[in-house]
PDB file of N, CA, C and O in Angstrom:
ATOM      1  N   MET A   1       0.840  -1.176   0.000  1.00  0.00           N
ATOM      2  CA  MET A   1       0.000   0.000   0.000  1.00  0.00           C
ATOM      3  C   MET A   1       0.886   1.241   0.000  1.00  0.00           C
ATOM      4  O   MET A   1       1.778   1.374   0.810  1.00  0.00           O
ATOM      5  N   ARG A   2       0.629   2.142  -0.905  1.00  0.00           N
ATOM      6  CA  ARG A   2       1.420   3.364  -1.010  1.00  0.00           C
ATOM      7  C   ARG A   2       0.824   4.451  -0.133  1.00  0.00           C
ATOM      8  O   ARG A   2      -0.370   4.482   0.123  1.00  0.00           O
ATOM      9  N   ASP A   3       1.670   5.364   0.321  1.00  0.00           N
ATOM     10  CA  ASP A   3       1.195   6.532   1.046  1.00  0.00           C
ATOM     11  C   ASP A   3       0.285   7.337   0.139  1.00  0.00           C
ATOM     12  O   ASP A   3       0.572   7.524  -1.034  1.00  0.00           O
ATOM     13  N   ARG A   4      -0.809   7.821   0.684  1.00  0.00           N
ATOM     14  CA  ARG A   4      -1.718   8.662  -0.102  1.00  0.00           C
ATOM     15  C   ARG A   4      -1.126  10.054  -0.287  1.00  0.00           C
ATOM     16  O   ARG A   4      -1.440  10.742  -1.220  1.00  0.00           O
ATOM     17  N   ARG A   5      -0.298  10.452   0.658  1.00  0.00           N
ATOM     18  CA  ARG A   5       0.391  11.735   0.557  1.00  0.00           C
ATOM     19  C   ARG A   5       1.873  11.455   0.410  1.00  0.00           C
ATOM     20  O   ARG A   5       2.437  10.709   1.195  1.00  0.00           O
ATOM     21  N   PRO A   6       2.516  12.066  -0.558  1.00  0.00           N
ATOM     22  CA  PRO A   6       3.939  11.761  -0.772  1.00  0.00           C
ATOM     23  C   PRO A   6       4.827  12.123   0.409  1.00  0.00           C
ATOM     24  O   PRO A   6       5.889  11.550   0.580  1.00  0.00           O
ATOM     25  N   PHE A   7       4.415  13.060   1.247  1.00  0.00           N
ATOM     26  CA  PHE A   7       5.260  13.486   2.348  1.00  0.00           C
ATOM     27  C   PHE A   7       4.828  12.901   3.687  1.00  0.00           C
ATOM     28  O   PHE A   7       5.300  13.330   4.733  1.00  0.00           O
ATOM     29  N   ALA A   8       3.933  11.929   3.685  1.00  0.00           N
ATOM     30  CA  ALA A   8       3.422  11.371   4.939  1.00  0.00           C
ATOM     31  C   ALA A   8       4.553  10.840   5.822  1.00  0.00           C
ATOM     32  O   ALA A   8       4.589  11.114   7.019  1.00  0.00           O
ATOM     33  N   LYS A   9       5.480  10.099   5.260  1.00  0.00           N
ATOM     34  CA  LYS A   9       6.570   9.527   6.044  1.00  0.00           C
ATOM     35  C   LYS A   9       7.459  10.623   6.628  1.00  0.00           C
ATOM     36  O   LYS A   9       7.796  10.598   7.811  1.00  0.00           O
ATOM     37  N   SER A  10       7.823  11.615   5.815  1.00  0.00           N
ATOM     38  CA  SER A  10       8.688  12.678   6.323  1.00  0.00           C
ATOM     39  C   SER A  10       7.961  13.514   7.375  1.00  0.00           C
ATOM     40  O   SER A  10       8.577  13.971   8.338  1.00  0.00           O
ATOM     41  N   ASP A  11       6.641  13.708   7.228  1.00  0.00           N
ATOM     42  CA  ASP A  11       5.863  14.420   8.246  1.00  0.00           C
ATOM     43  C   ASP A  11       5.922  13.689   9.576  1.00  0.00           C
ATOM     44  O   ASP A  11       6.103  14.291  10.629  1.00  0.00           O
ATOM     45  N   LEU A  12       5.773  12.372   9.537  1.00  0.00           N
ATOM     46  CA  LEU A  12       5.838  11.579  10.761  1.00  0.00           C
ATOM     47  C   LEU A  12       7.226  11.643  11.392  1.00  0.00           C
ATOM     48  O   LEU A  12       7.359  11.771  12.606  1.00  0.00           O
ATOM     49  N   LEU A  13       8.242  11.556  10.585  1.00  0.00           N
ATOM     50  CA  LEU A  13       9.605  11.590  11.102  1.00  0.00           C
ATOM     51  C   LEU A  13       9.931  12.932  11.757  1.00  0.00           C
ATOM     52  O   LEU A  13      10.652  12.979  12.754  1.00  0.00           O
ATOM     53  N   LEU A  14       9.383  14.016  11.232  1.00  0.00           N
ATOM     54  CA  LEU A  14       9.578  15.332  11.845  1.00  0.00           C
ATOM     55  C   LEU A  14       8.960  15.396  13.242  1.00  0.00           C
ATOM     56  O   LEU A  14       9.410  16.143  14.098  1.00  0.00           O
ATOM     57  N   GLN A  15       7.936  14.593  13.473  1.00  0.00           N
ATOM     58  CA  GLN A  15       7.271  14.543  14.770  1.00  0.00           C
ATOM     59  C   GLN A  15       7.891  13.478  15.683  1.00  0.00           C
ATOM     60  O   GLN A  15       7.366  13.178  16.743  1.00  0.00           O
ATOM     61  N   ARG A  16       8.987  12.895  15.239  1.00  0.00           N
ATOM     62  CA  ARG A  16       9.673  11.821  15.950  1.00  0.00           C
ATOM     63  C   ARG A  16       8.804  10.552  16.063  1.00  0.00           C
ATOM     64  O   ARG A  16       8.958   9.753  16.967  1.00  0.00           O
ATOM     65  N   ALA A  17       7.872  10.411  15.129  1.00  0.00           N
ATOM     66  CA  ALA A  17       7.032   9.211  15.069  1.00  0.00           C
ATOM     67  C   ALA A  17       7.633   8.271  14.037  1.00  0.00           C
ATOM     68  O   ALA A  17       8.247   8.697  13.062  1.00  0.00           O
ATOM     69  N   GLU A  18       7.458   7.000  14.252  1.00  0.00           N
ATOM     70  CA  GLU A  18       8.007   6.013  13.336  1.00  0.00           C
ATOM     71  C   GLU A  18       6.861   5.347  12.567  1.00  0.00           C
ATOM     72  O   GLU A  18       6.018   4.695  13.174  1.00  0.00           O
ATOM     73  N   PRO A  19       6.809   5.542  11.244  1.00  0.00           N
ATOM     74  CA  PRO A  19       5.734   4.909  10.474  1.00  0.00           C
ATOM     75  C   PRO A  19       5.890   3.393  10.500  1.00  0.00           C
ATOM     76  O   PRO A  19       6.990   2.865  10.381  1.00  0.00           O
ATOM     77  N   MET A  20       4.774   2.708  10.701  1.00  0.00           N
ATOM     78  CA  MET A  20       4.796   1.249  10.753  1.00  0.00           C
ATOM     79  C   MET A  20       3.637   0.713   9.925  1.00  0.00           C
ATOM     80  O   MET A  20       2.611   1.369   9.799  1.00  0.00           O
ATOM     81  N   GLN A  21       3.814  -0.464   9.403  1.00  0.00           N
ATOM     82  CA  GLN A  21       2.743  -1.107   8.649  1.00  0.00           C
ATOM     83  C   GLN A  21       2.188  -2.247   9.483  1.00  0.00           C
ATOM     84  O   GLN A  21       2.946  -3.069   9.999  1.00  0.00           O
ATOM     85  N   TYR A  22       0.882  -2.258   9.635  1.00  0.00           N
ATOM     86  CA  TYR A  22       0.203  -3.297  10.391  1.00  0.00           C
ATOM     87  C   TYR A  22      -0.886  -3.927   9.546  1.00  0.00           C
ATOM     88  O   TYR A  22      -1.522  -3.250   8.755  1.00  0.00           O
ATOM     89  N   THR A  23      -1.114  -5.207   9.775  1.00  0.00           N
ATOM     90  CA  THR A  23      -2.334  -5.824   9.269  1.00  0.00           C
ATOM     91  C   THR A  23      -3.418  -5.469  10.289  1.00  0.00           C
ATOM     92  O   THR A  23      -3.100  -5.083  11.431  1.00  0.00           O
ATOM     93  N   PRO A  24      -4.678  -5.590   9.938  1.00  0.00           N
ATOM     94  CA  PRO A  24      -5.727  -5.318  10.928  1.00  0.00           C
ATOM     95  C   PRO A  24      -5.565  -6.164  12.198  1.00  0.00           C
ATOM     96  O   PRO A  24      -5.751  -5.667  13.312  1.00  0.00           O
ATOM     97  N   GLU A  25      -5.163  -7.406  12.039  1.00  0.00           N
ATOM     98  CA  GLU A  25      -4.999  -8.293  13.187  1.00  0.00           C
ATOM     99  C   GLU A  25      -3.834  -7.864  14.067  1.00  0.00           C
ATOM    100  O   GLU A  25      -3.945  -7.817  15.292  1.00  0.00           O
ATOM    101  N   SER A  26      -2.706  -7.544  13.462  1.00  0.00           N
ATOM    102  CA  SER A  26      -1.545  -7.149  14.260  1.00  0.00           C
ATOM    103  C   SER A  26      -1.767  -5.786  14.914  1.00  0.00           C
ATOM    104  O   SER A  26      -1.308  -5.549  16.025  1.00  0.00           O
ATOM    105  N   PHE A  27      -2.499  -4.888  14.251  1.00  0.00           N
ATOM    106  CA  PHE A  27      -2.806  -3.601  14.857  1.00  0.00           C
ATOM    107  C   PHE A  27      -3.728  -3.796  16.059  1.00  0.00           C
ATOM    108  O   PHE A  27      -3.546  -3.168  17.103  1.00  0.00           O
ATOM    109  N   GLY A  28      -4.698  -4.687  15.933  1.00  0.00           N
ATOM    110  CA  GLY A  28      -5.580  -4.997  17.058  1.00  0.00           C
ATOM    111  C   GLY A  28      -4.802  -5.519  18.253  1.00  0.00           C
ATOM    112  O   GLY A  28      -5.047  -5.112  19.399  1.00  0.00           O
ATOM    113  N   LYS A  29      -3.840  -6.397  18.007  1.00  0.00           N
ATOM    114  CA  LYS A  29      -3.004  -6.921  19.095  1.00  0.00           C
ATOM    115  C   LYS A  29      -2.161  -5.818  19.724  1.00  0.00           C
ATOM    116  O   LYS A  29      -1.974  -5.774  20.936  1.00  0.00           O
ATOM    117  N   PHE A  30      -1.660  -4.907  18.897  1.00  0.00           N
ATOM    118  CA  PHE A  30      -0.878  -3.776  19.398  1.00  0.00           C
ATOM    119  C   PHE A  30      -1.725  -2.899  20.320  1.00  0.00           C
ATOM    120  O   PHE A  30      -1.287  -2.512  21.402  1.00  0.00           O
ATOM    121  N   VAL A  31      -2.943  -2.584  19.889  1.00  0.00           N
ATOM    122  CA  VAL A  31      -3.833  -1.737  20.691  1.00  0.00           C
ATOM    123  C   VAL A  31      -4.142  -2.400  22.025  1.00  0.00           C
ATOM    124  O   VAL A  31      -4.091  -1.760  23.082  1.00  0.00           O
ATOM    125  N   VAL A  32      -4.449  -3.678  22.019  1.00  0.00           N
ATOM    126  CA  VAL A  32      -4.743  -4.402  23.258  1.00  0.00           C
ATOM    127  C   VAL A  32      -3.525  -4.400  24.178  1.00  0.00           C
ATOM    128  O   VAL A  32      -3.643  -4.145  25.385  1.00  0.00           O
ATOM    129  N   ALA A  33      -2.352  -4.640  23.641  1.00  0.00           N
ATOM    130  CA  ALA A  33      -1.128  -4.661  24.449  1.00  0.00           C
ATOM    131  C   ALA A  33      -0.855  -3.290  25.053  1.00  0.00           C
ATOM    132  O   ALA A  33      -0.473  -3.181  26.235  1.00  0.00           O
ATOM    133  N   GLU A  34      -1.048  -2.222  24.283  1.00  0.00           N
ATOM    134  CA  GLU A  34      -0.839  -0.866  24.799  1.00  0.00           C
ATOM    135  C   GLU A  34      -1.844  -0.547  25.901  1.00  0.00           C
ATOM    136  O   GLU A  34      -1.496   0.038  26.923  1.00  0.00           O
ATOM    137  N   TYR A  35      -3.086  -0.932  25.701  1.00  0.00           N
ATOM    138  CA  TYR A  35      -4.129  -0.705  26.713  1.00  0.00           C
ATOM    139  C   TYR A  35      -3.753  -1.423  28.011  1.00  0.00           C
ATOM    140  O   TYR A  35      -3.821  -0.834  29.093  1.00  0.00           O
ATOM    141  N   GLN A  36      -3.360  -2.666  27.893  1.00  0.00           N
ATOM    142  CA  GLN A  36      -2.997  -3.438  29.084  1.00  0.00           C
ATOM    143  C   GLN A  36      -1.764  -2.860  29.778  1.00  0.00           C
ATOM    144  O   GLN A  36      -1.670  -2.883  31.006  1.00  0.00           O
ATOM    145  N   ALA A  37      -0.837  -2.338  29.018  1.00  0.00           N
ATOM    146  CA  ALA A  37       0.385  -1.776  29.599  1.00  0.00           C
ATOM    147  C   ALA A  37       0.106  -0.462  30.325  1.00  0.00           C
ATOM    148  O   ALA A  37       0.660  -0.210  31.399  1.00  0.00           O
ATOM    149  N   TRP A  38      -0.728   0.387  29.755  1.00  0.00           N
ATOM    150  CA  TRP A  38      -0.954   1.725  30.303  1.00  0.00           C
ATOM    151  C   TRP A  38      -2.106   1.799  31.301  1.00  0.00           C
ATOM    152  O   TRP A  38      -2.156   2.721  32.113  1.00  0.00           O
ATOM    153  N   ARG A  39      -3.024   0.846  31.283  1.00  0.00           N
ATOM    154  CA  ARG A  39      -4.198   0.896  32.163  1.00  0.00           C
ATOM    155  C   ARG A  39      -3.830   1.035  33.631  1.00  0.00           C
ATOM    156  O   ARG A  39      -4.342   1.925  34.319  1.00  0.00           O
ATOM    157  N   PRO A  40      -2.943   0.190  34.178  1.00  0.00           N
ATOM    158  CA  PRO A  40      -2.638   0.329  35.605  1.00  0.00           C
ATOM    159  C   PRO A  40      -1.949   1.656  35.944  1.00  0.00           C
ATOM    160  O   PRO A  40      -2.164   2.211  37.024  1.00  0.00           O
ATOM    161  N   ILE A  41      -1.181   2.170  35.035  1.00  0.00           N
ATOM    162  CA  ILE A  41      -0.488   3.444  35.277  1.00  0.00           C
ATOM    163  C   ILE A  41      -1.492   4.589  35.329  1.00  0.00           C
ATOM    164  O   ILE A  41      -1.457   5.427  36.232  1.00  0.00           O
ATOM    165  N   VAL A  42      -2.397   4.611  34.365  1.00  0.00           N
ATOM    166  CA  VAL A  42      -3.414   5.661  34.335  1.00  0.00           C
ATOM    167  C   VAL A  42      -4.332   5.538  35.543  1.00  0.00           C
ATOM    168  O   VAL A  42      -4.659   6.536  36.190  1.00  0.00           O
ATOM    169  N   LYS A  43      -4.717   4.320  35.869  1.00  0.00           N
ATOM    170  CA  LYS A  43      -5.596   4.107  37.021  1.00  0.00           C
ATOM    171  C   LYS A  43      -4.919   4.574  38.312  1.00  0.00           C
ATOM    172  O   LYS A  43      -5.529   5.263  39.140  1.00  0.00           O
ATOM    173  N   ALA A  44      -3.665   4.241  38.496  1.00  0.00           N
ATOM    174  CA  ALA A  44      -2.931   4.645  39.699  1.00  0.00           C
ATOM    175  C   ALA A  44      -2.746   6.156  39.775  1.00  0.00           C
ATOM    176  O   ALA A  44      -2.698   6.727  40.878  1.00  0.00           O
ATOM    177  N   SER A  45      -2.694   6.815  38.625  1.00  0.00           N
ATOM    178  CA  SER A  45      -2.501   8.264  38.612  1.00  0.00           C
ATOM    179  C   SER A  45      -3.767   9.013  38.993  1.00  0.00           C
ATOM    180  O   SER A  45      -3.700  10.178  39.372  1.00  0.00           O
ATOM    181  N   GLY A  46      -4.911   8.348  38.859  1.00  0.00           N
ATOM    182  CA  GLY A  46      -6.170   9.005  39.159  1.00  0.00           C
ATOM    183  C   GLY A  46      -6.661   9.913  38.034  1.00  0.00           C
ATOM    184  O   GLY A  46      -7.609  10.669  38.220  1.00  0.00           O
ATOM    185  N   ALA A  47      -6.039   9.845  36.890  1.00  0.00           N
ATOM    186  CA  ALA A  47      -6.422  10.687  35.756  1.00  0.00           C
ATOM    187  C   ALA A  47      -7.862  10.378  35.347  1.00  0.00           C
ATOM    188  O   ALA A  47      -8.307   9.229  35.381  1.00  0.00           O
ATOM    189  N   ARG A  48      -8.581  11.428  34.966  1.00  0.00           N
ATOM    190  CA  ARG A  48      -9.971  11.294  34.526  1.00  0.00           C
ATOM    191  C   ARG A  48     -10.176  12.108  33.260  1.00  0.00           C
ATOM    192  O   ARG A  48      -9.532  13.137  33.053  1.00  0.00           O
ATOM    193  N   ILE A  49     -11.091  11.656  32.438  1.00  0.00           N
ATOM    194  CA  ILE A  49     -11.478  12.401  31.247  1.00  0.00           C
ATOM    195  C   ILE A  49     -12.696  13.244  31.606  1.00  0.00           C
ATOM    196  O   ILE A  49     -13.684  12.742  32.117  1.00  0.00           O
ATOM    197  N   ASP A  50     -12.581  14.538  31.385  1.00  0.00           N
ATOM    198  CA  ASP A  50     -13.715  15.428  31.674  1.00  0.00           C
ATOM    199  C   ASP A  50     -14.535  15.674  30.433  1.00  0.00           C
ATOM    200  O   ASP A  50     -14.084  15.769  29.376  1.00  0.00           O
TER     201      ASP A  50
END
């Protein structure tokens, strides 16, 4: 799959973000892993969404 914008990769790199390619399944696993990793930290901090 090609970038829809020719500068998408360079835009991400300027933000210190690393472009990655995921299948829907691997992205789903990534999201679940991130949620599980950050949930206890956010909960312990007492942070709330207003």
